[in-house]
Amino acid sequence: MSQNEDVRRPEDSVEAGVGARVIREIIRTPVFLEMIKAGADQRNPDAARQMVQTLLWEDASLSLGLMGASPAVMNYIIEALLEIGRQLNEFPDAILSEFLSQMAGDVSSGRLRELPEVYGPLLERIVLSNPEMREKLIAWFINGLNGAIRASVEVMAGIEEAGAAAPVAGRPSLDAAALGEAVTSAARLVNRQASGSTQFLKEVALNVDMREVAMAAASVGRSLVMTMLWMIGRLAGSLIKGLTELIGR
């Protein structure tokens, strides 16, 4: 019995898509399976760049056809990612922990940070030039943001319950500048949404833990006081140094 035999597997069915049937046959063919594994082990980002450049520029008609089909492709990818998450929830904890640990170690955080830099200007061009696309993109973004907020709340609650939120030597800390910008953006979104709906603000207030907000405000207040005292001390030191040099002349 294999170690993965207790993992739930999909049943063969007439309704199964062509892609699923093809992949199933490939997995059952040792030669193709080894080729897939060999390809997956190639972790050079240059290979991905060259593949995309070749795909888009080698044949213009093909690339335009792919762009025309991109919404369907995106829906396919999104559903595939959702199903990966559903299936991973069925994996035994030991296998899942090993998989996530390997993923966390191998995924390039630097590449992830480049995504907004690359796609930001592209989305800005599309949004500014097409009002209809802008509305669709805003609706898509809000729906995605709602899901991300809900998921992040659950993740942060789990981290807090596990006692892993406290600072630990060697562990990356939150980006203070990015966190400040996120708080500002969230406040701006709330203000704009509340300006058109008083009920929205009431619902937000009902789901806010005022105790946590008060504690966060107190922490920020203490930090502001310490920062102001530090700045005053630096300023006083500079003034005293300047006066001393002036008197010495």
Short mmCIF file of C-alpha atoms in Angstrom, two decimals:
data_model
loop_
_atom_site.label_atom_id
_atom_site.label_comp_id
_atom_site.label_asym_id
_atom_site.label_seq_id
_atom_site.Cartn_x
_atom_site.Cartn_y
_atom_site.Cartn_z
CA MET A 1 0.00 0.00 0.00
CA SER A 2 1.46 3.40 -0.97
CA GLN A 3 1.71 6.25 1.52
CA ASN A 4 -0.78 8.28 -0.55
CA GLU A 5 -3.40 5.56 -0.80
CA ASP A 6 -5.46 7.09 2.01
CA VAL A 7 -5.74 10.38 0.12
CA ARG A 8 -9.13 10.82 -1.53
CA ARG A 9 -8.96 10.47 -5.31
CA PRO A 10 -11.50 11.48 -7.95
CA GLU A 11 -13.63 8.73 -9.47
CA ASP A 12 -13.56 8.10 -13.20
CA SER A 13 -16.75 9.42 -14.76
CA VAL A 14 -18.24 10.06 -18.17
CA GLU A 15 -18.49 13.75 -17.27
CA ALA A 16 -14.75 14.05 -16.65
CA GLY A 17 -13.14 16.67 -18.86
CA VAL A 18 -10.78 15.84 -21.68
CA GLY A 19 -7.94 17.48 -19.75
CA ALA A 20 -8.54 15.27 -16.72
CA ARG A 21 -8.61 12.10 -18.82
CA VAL A 22 -5.42 13.07 -20.68
CA ILE A 23 -3.59 13.89 -17.45
CA ARG A 24 -4.75 10.61 -15.90
CA GLU A 25 -3.31 8.65 -18.83
CA ILE A 26 -0.05 10.62 -18.70
CA ILE A 27 0.33 9.95 -14.98
CA ARG A 28 -0.23 6.25 -15.61
CA THR A 29 2.51 6.24 -18.29
CA PRO A 30 5.93 6.03 -16.56
CA VAL A 31 7.88 7.69 -19.40
CA PHE A 32 5.67 10.78 -19.53
CA LEU A 33 5.53 10.93 -15.75
CA GLU A 34 9.33 11.04 -15.54
CA MET A 35 9.37 13.82 -18.16
CA ILE A 36 6.91 15.85 -16.07
CA LYS A 37 9.01 15.36 -12.94
CA ALA A 38 12.17 16.36 -14.79
CA GLY A 39 10.48 19.48 -16.11
CA ALA A 40 9.14 20.38 -12.67
CA ASP A 41 12.64 20.17 -11.22
CA GLN A 42 13.90 22.87 -13.59
CA ARG A 43 13.67 25.92 -11.34
CA ASN A 44 15.44 28.44 -13.56
CA PRO A 45 13.19 31.53 -13.97
CA ASP A 46 14.88 32.29 -17.30
CA ALA A 47 13.21 29.20 -18.77
CA ALA A 48 9.77 30.62 -17.94
CA ARG A 49 10.64 34.00 -19.46
CA GLN A 50 11.92 32.41 -22.66
CA MET A 51 8.82 30.23 -22.93
CA VAL A 52 6.46 33.23 -22.63
CA GLN A 53 8.49 35.32 -25.10
CA THR A 54 8.49 32.48 -27.62
CA LEU A 55 4.79 31.82 -27.13
CA LEU A 56 3.79 35.47 -27.60
CA TRP A 57 6.16 36.55 -30.39
CA GLU A 58 6.96 33.44 -32.43
CA ASP A 59 3.49 33.31 -34.00
CA ALA A 60 1.40 36.49 -33.82
CA SER A 61 -1.86 34.79 -34.83
CA LEU A 62 -1.41 32.16 -32.14
CA SER A 63 -0.62 34.72 -29.44
CA LEU A 64 -3.64 36.86 -30.42
CA GLY A 65 -5.82 33.76 -30.31
CA LEU A 66 -4.51 32.93 -26.86
CA MET A 67 -5.18 36.48 -25.68
CA GLY A 68 -8.73 36.22 -26.98
CA ALA A 69 -9.20 33.06 -24.98
CA SER A 70 -7.48 34.46 -21.88
CA PRO A 71 -10.70 34.96 -19.83
CA ALA A 72 -11.58 31.29 -20.26
CA VAL A 73 -7.98 30.35 -19.48
CA MET A 74 -8.03 32.51 -16.35
CA ASN A 75 -11.29 30.91 -15.20
CA TYR A 76 -9.71 27.51 -15.82
CA ILE A 77 -6.62 28.43 -13.79
CA ILE A 78 -8.70 29.91 -10.95
CA GLU A 79 -10.86 26.80 -10.74
CA ALA A 80 -7.73 24.64 -10.86
CA LEU A 81 -6.21 26.58 -7.95
CA LEU A 82 -9.44 26.30 -5.97
CA GLU A 83 -9.55 22.56 -6.55
CA ILE A 84 -5.90 22.23 -5.50
CA GLY A 85 -6.86 23.85 -2.21
CA ARG A 86 -9.87 21.56 -1.78
CA GLN A 87 -7.80 18.45 -2.48
CA LEU A 88 -4.94 19.56 -0.23
CA ASN A 89 -7.44 19.75 2.62
CA GLU A 90 -7.93 16.00 2.17
CA PHE A 91 -4.21 15.19 2.53
CA PRO A 92 -2.85 13.73 5.79
CA ASP A 93 -1.22 16.34 8.03
CA ALA A 94 2.27 14.85 7.66
CA ILE A 95 2.22 14.97 3.86
CA LEU A 96 0.61 18.42 3.82
CA SER A 97 3.16 19.85 6.25
CA GLU A 98 6.06 18.53 4.18
CA PHE A 99 4.52 19.95 0.99
CA LEU A 100 3.90 23.40 2.50
CA SER A 101 7.36 23.51 4.07
CA GLN A 102 8.97 22.76 0.73
CA MET A 103 6.80 25.35 -1.00
CA ALA A 104 7.65 28.02 1.57
CA GLY A 105 11.35 27.35 1.09
CA ASP A 106 11.33 27.23 -2.71
CA VAL A 107 8.94 30.03 -3.71
CA SER A 108 10.83 33.24 -4.46
CA SER A 109 9.48 36.06 -2.30
CA GLY A 110 11.45 38.53 -4.42
CA ARG A 111 9.57 37.43 -7.53
CA LEU A 112 6.25 37.82 -5.71
CA ARG A 113 7.16 41.40 -4.82
CA GLU A 114 7.79 42.12 -8.51
CA LEU A 115 4.22 41.22 -9.51
CA PRO A 116 2.70 44.62 -8.58
CA GLU A 117 5.59 46.43 -10.27
CA VAL A 118 5.06 44.51 -13.52
CA TYR A 119 1.28 44.34 -13.65
CA GLY A 120 0.55 47.73 -12.01
CA PRO A 121 1.41 49.86 -15.09
CA LEU A 122 -0.37 47.36 -17.37
CA LEU A 123 -3.58 47.47 -15.34
CA GLU A 124 -3.34 51.25 -15.10
CA ARG A 125 -3.19 51.56 -18.89
CA ILE A 126 -6.17 49.25 -19.32
CA VAL A 127 -8.25 50.88 -16.59
CA LEU A 128 -7.63 54.47 -17.66
CA SER A 129 -8.41 53.80 -21.32
CA ASN A 130 -11.57 51.71 -20.91
CA PRO A 131 -14.35 52.76 -18.47
CA GLU A 132 -16.22 49.48 -18.94
CA MET A 133 -13.09 47.49 -18.20
CA ARG A 134 -12.47 49.71 -15.19
CA GLU A 135 -15.87 48.85 -13.68
CA LYS A 136 -15.36 45.14 -14.32
CA LEU A 137 -11.89 45.24 -12.82
CA ILE A 138 -13.11 47.15 -9.76
CA ALA A 139 -15.92 44.62 -9.22
CA TRP A 140 -13.47 41.74 -9.65
CA PHE A 141 -11.00 43.37 -7.27
CA ILE A 142 -13.63 44.03 -4.59
CA ASN A 143 -14.90 40.44 -4.76
CA GLY A 144 -11.35 39.14 -4.51
CA LEU A 145 -10.55 41.57 -1.70
CA ASN A 146 -13.58 40.44 0.29
CA GLY A 147 -12.43 36.83 0.04
CA ALA A 148 -8.84 37.74 0.88
CA ILE A 149 -9.93 39.76 3.93
CA ARG A 150 -12.03 36.89 5.23
CA ALA A 151 -9.21 34.39 4.65
CA SER A 152 -6.58 36.66 6.24
CA VAL A 153 -8.76 37.13 9.32
CA GLU A 154 -8.98 33.35 9.77
CA VAL A 155 -5.24 32.89 9.18
CA MET A 156 -4.28 35.65 11.60
CA ALA A 157 -6.65 34.23 14.22
CA GLY A 158 -4.97 30.84 13.85
CA ILE A 159 -1.51 32.38 14.14
CA GLU A 160 -2.55 34.28 17.25
CA GLU A 161 -4.03 31.17 18.87
CA ALA A 162 -0.82 29.26 18.14
CA GLY A 163 1.17 31.97 19.91
CA ALA A 164 3.21 32.63 16.78
CA ALA A 165 2.41 36.33 16.43
CA ALA A 166 5.00 37.55 18.95
CA PRO A 167 8.35 38.76 17.54
CA VAL A 168 11.01 36.06 17.42
CA ALA A 169 14.70 36.52 16.65
CA GLY A 170 15.45 35.49 13.08
CA ARG A 171 11.82 35.61 11.95
CA PRO A 172 10.87 38.30 9.39
CA SER A 173 8.76 41.07 10.91
CA LEU A 174 5.90 42.96 9.33
CA ASP A 175 6.86 45.72 6.91
CA ALA A 176 5.93 48.82 8.92
CA ALA A 177 5.69 51.09 5.87
CA ALA A 178 3.55 48.61 3.93
CA LEU A 179 1.33 48.06 6.98
CA GLY A 180 0.85 51.80 7.39
CA GLU A 181 -0.08 52.17 3.73
CA ALA A 182 -2.50 49.24 4.04
CA VAL A 183 -4.20 50.84 7.06
CA THR A 184 -4.48 54.13 5.15
CA SER A 185 -5.92 52.40 2.08
CA ALA A 186 -8.39 50.46 4.24
CA ALA A 187 -9.51 53.66 5.97
CA ARG A 188 -9.91 55.37 2.59
CA LEU A 189 -12.02 52.48 1.28
CA VAL A 190 -14.21 52.56 4.38
CA ASN A 191 -14.69 56.32 4.08
CA ARG A 192 -15.70 56.13 0.43
CA GLN A 193 -18.01 53.19 0.97
CA ALA A 194 -19.59 54.78 4.04
CA SER A 195 -20.25 58.03 2.18
CA GLY A 196 -22.80 56.22 0.04
CA SER A 197 -24.23 53.86 2.66
CA THR A 198 -24.73 54.50 6.37
CA GLN A 199 -25.68 50.85 6.87
CA PHE A 200 -22.22 49.79 5.68
CA LEU A 201 -20.52 51.74 8.46
CA LYS A 202 -22.88 50.23 11.04
CA GLU A 203 -22.07 46.71 9.87
CA VAL A 204 -18.35 47.47 9.98
CA ALA A 205 -18.65 48.83 13.52
CA LEU A 206 -20.62 45.78 14.67
CA ASN A 207 -17.80 43.48 13.53
CA VAL A 208 -14.93 45.53 14.98
CA ASP A 209 -13.40 44.38 18.26
CA MET A 210 -13.15 47.74 20.00
CA ARG A 211 -10.90 46.28 22.71
CA GLU A 212 -8.30 45.27 20.11
CA VAL A 213 -8.63 48.66 18.40
CA ALA A 214 -8.12 50.46 21.72
CA MET A 215 -5.05 48.34 22.49
CA ALA A 216 -3.63 49.03 19.02
CA ALA A 217 -4.30 52.75 19.43
CA ALA A 218 -2.56 52.72 22.82
CA SER A 219 0.45 50.93 21.32
CA VAL A 220 0.62 53.43 18.47
CA GLY A 221 0.23 56.29 20.96
CA ARG A 222 3.13 55.03 23.07
CA SER A 223 5.28 54.66 19.96
CA LEU A 224 4.38 58.19 18.85
CA VAL A 225 5.28 59.62 22.26
CA MET A 226 8.62 57.79 22.28
CA THR A 227 9.31 58.91 18.72
CA MET A 228 8.50 62.53 19.57
CA LEU A 229 10.75 62.41 22.63
CA TRP A 230 13.54 60.93 20.51
CA MET A 231 13.10 63.65 17.88
CA ILE A 232 13.04 66.38 20.53
CA GLY A 233 16.22 64.94 22.04
CA ARG A 234 17.93 64.90 18.64
CA LEU A 235 16.79 68.46 17.94
CA ALA A 236 17.94 69.69 21.35
CA GLY A 237 21.29 68.00 20.89
CA SER A 238 21.75 69.64 17.49
CA LEU A 239 20.82 73.06 18.91
CA ILE A 240 23.23 72.70 21.83
CA LYS A 241 26.00 71.59 19.49
CA GLY A 242 25.34 74.53 17.19
CA LEU A 243 25.32 77.03 20.06
CA THR A 244 28.53 75.56 21.46
CA GLU A 245 30.27 75.90 18.10
CA LEU A 246 28.95 79.46 17.74
CA ILE A 247 30.19 80.47 21.21
CA GLY A 248 33.54 78.82 20.55
CA ARG A 249 34.09 81.11 17.57
#
